[in-house]
PDB file of C-alpha atoms in Angstrom:
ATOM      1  CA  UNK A 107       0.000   0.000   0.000  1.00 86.00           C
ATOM      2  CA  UNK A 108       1.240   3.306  -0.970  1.00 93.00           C
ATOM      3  CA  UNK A 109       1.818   6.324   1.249  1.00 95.00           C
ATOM      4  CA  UNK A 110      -1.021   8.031  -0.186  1.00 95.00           C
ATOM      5  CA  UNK A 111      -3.003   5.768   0.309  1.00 95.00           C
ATOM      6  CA  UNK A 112      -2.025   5.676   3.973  1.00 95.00           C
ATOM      7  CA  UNK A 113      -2.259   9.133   4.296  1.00 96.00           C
ATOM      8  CA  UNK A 114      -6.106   8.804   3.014  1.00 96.00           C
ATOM      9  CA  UNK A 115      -7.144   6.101   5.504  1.00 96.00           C
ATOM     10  CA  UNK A 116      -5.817   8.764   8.211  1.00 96.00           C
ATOM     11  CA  UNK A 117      -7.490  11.552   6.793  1.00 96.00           C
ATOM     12  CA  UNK A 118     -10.593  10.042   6.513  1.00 97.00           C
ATOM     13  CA  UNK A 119     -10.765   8.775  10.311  1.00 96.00           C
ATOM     14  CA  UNK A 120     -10.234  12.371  11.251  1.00 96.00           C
ATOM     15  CA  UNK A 121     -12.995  13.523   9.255  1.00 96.00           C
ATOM     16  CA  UNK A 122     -14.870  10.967  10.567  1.00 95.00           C
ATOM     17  CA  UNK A 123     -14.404  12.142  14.211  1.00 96.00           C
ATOM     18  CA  UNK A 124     -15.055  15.824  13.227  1.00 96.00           C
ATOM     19  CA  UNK A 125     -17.010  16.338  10.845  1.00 95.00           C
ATOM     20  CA  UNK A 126     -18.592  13.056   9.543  1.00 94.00           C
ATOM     21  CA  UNK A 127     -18.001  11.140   6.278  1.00 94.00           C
ATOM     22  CA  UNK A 128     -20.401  10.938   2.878  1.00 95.00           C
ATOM     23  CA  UNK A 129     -21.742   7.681   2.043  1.00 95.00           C
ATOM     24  CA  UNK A 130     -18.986   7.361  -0.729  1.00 96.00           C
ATOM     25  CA  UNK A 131     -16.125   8.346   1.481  1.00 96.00           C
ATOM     26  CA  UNK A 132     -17.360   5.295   3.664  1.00 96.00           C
ATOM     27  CA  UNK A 133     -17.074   3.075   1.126  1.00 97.00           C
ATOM     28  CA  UNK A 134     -13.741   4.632   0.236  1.00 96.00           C
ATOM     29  CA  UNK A 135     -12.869   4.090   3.813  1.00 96.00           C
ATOM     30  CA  UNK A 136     -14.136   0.499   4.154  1.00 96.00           C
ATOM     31  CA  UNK A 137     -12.199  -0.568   1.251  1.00 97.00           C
ATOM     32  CA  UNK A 138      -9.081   1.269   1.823  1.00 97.00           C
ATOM     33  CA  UNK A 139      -8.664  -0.494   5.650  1.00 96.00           C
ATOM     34  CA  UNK A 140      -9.948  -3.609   3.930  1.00 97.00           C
ATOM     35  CA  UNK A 141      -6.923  -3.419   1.402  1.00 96.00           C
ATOM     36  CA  UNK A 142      -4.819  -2.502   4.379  1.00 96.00           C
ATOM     37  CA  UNK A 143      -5.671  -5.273   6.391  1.00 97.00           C
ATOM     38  CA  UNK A 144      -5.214  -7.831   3.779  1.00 97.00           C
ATOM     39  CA  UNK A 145      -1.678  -6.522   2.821  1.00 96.00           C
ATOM     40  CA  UNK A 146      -0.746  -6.545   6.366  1.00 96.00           C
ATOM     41  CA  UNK A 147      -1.566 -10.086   7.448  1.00 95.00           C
ATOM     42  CA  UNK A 148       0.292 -11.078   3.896  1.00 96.00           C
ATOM     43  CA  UNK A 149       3.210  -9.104   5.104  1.00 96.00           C
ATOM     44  CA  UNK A 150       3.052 -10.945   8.313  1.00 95.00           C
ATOM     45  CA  UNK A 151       2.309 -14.497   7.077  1.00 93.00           C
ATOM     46  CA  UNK A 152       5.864 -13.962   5.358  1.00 93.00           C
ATOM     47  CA  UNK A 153       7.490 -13.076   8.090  1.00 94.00           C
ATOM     48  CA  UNK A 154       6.093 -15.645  10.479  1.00 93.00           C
ATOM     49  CA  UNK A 155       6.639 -17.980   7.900  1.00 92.00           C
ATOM     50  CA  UNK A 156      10.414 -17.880   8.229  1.00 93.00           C
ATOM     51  CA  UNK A 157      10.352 -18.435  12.208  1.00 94.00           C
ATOM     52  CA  UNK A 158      11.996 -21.467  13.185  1.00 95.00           C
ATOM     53  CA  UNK A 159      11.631 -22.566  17.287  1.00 93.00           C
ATOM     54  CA  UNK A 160      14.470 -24.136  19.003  1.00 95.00           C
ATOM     55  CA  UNK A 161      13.419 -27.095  20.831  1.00 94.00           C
ATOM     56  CA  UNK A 162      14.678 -28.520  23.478  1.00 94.00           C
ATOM     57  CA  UNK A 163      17.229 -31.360  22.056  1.00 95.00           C
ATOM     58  CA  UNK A 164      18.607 -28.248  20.413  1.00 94.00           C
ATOM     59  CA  UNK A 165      16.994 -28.929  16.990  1.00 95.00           C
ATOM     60  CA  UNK A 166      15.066 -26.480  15.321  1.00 95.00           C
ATOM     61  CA  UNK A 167      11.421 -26.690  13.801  1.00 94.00           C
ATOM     62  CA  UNK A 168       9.726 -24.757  11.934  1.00 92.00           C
ATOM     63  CA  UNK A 169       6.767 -22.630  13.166  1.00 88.00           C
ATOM     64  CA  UNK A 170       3.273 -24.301  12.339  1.00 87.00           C
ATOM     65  CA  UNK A 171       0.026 -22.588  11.963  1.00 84.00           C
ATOM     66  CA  UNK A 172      -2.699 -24.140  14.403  1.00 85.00           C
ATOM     67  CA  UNK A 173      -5.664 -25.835  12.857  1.00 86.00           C
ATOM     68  CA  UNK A 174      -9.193 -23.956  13.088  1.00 84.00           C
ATOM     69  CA  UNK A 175     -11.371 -25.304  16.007  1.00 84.00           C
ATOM     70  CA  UNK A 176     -14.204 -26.018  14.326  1.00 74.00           C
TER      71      UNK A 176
END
């Protein structure tokens, strides 16, 4: 996501608290933090997907994501 962009999202919470938003700078604001959000849990998948845990024979093993509940 570009700084811009960024910048938007921001603006448009202020506005929000202020002044209040049009029905198309909600929309504008729901999909801009919904773009957000996705690019940020990719960004952290990555990263989480190159932790490794030491156990304790000394080995290492890579960090699992945990099955759903349901």
């Amino acid at each position: 996501m570009e700084k811009h962009e960024i910048d938007r999202i921001n603006e448009l919470a202020r506005k929000k608290k202020t002044v209040g938003l049009t029905a198309a700078e909600v929309e504008e604001q729901a999909a801009l933090r919904k773009r957000y959000i996705a690019e940020f849990r990719e960004s952290l998948r990555g990263t989480l997907d190159q932790v490794y845990i030491q156990q304790e024979d000394g080995s290492y093993k890579k960090l699992e994501q945990k099955k759903p509940l349901n």
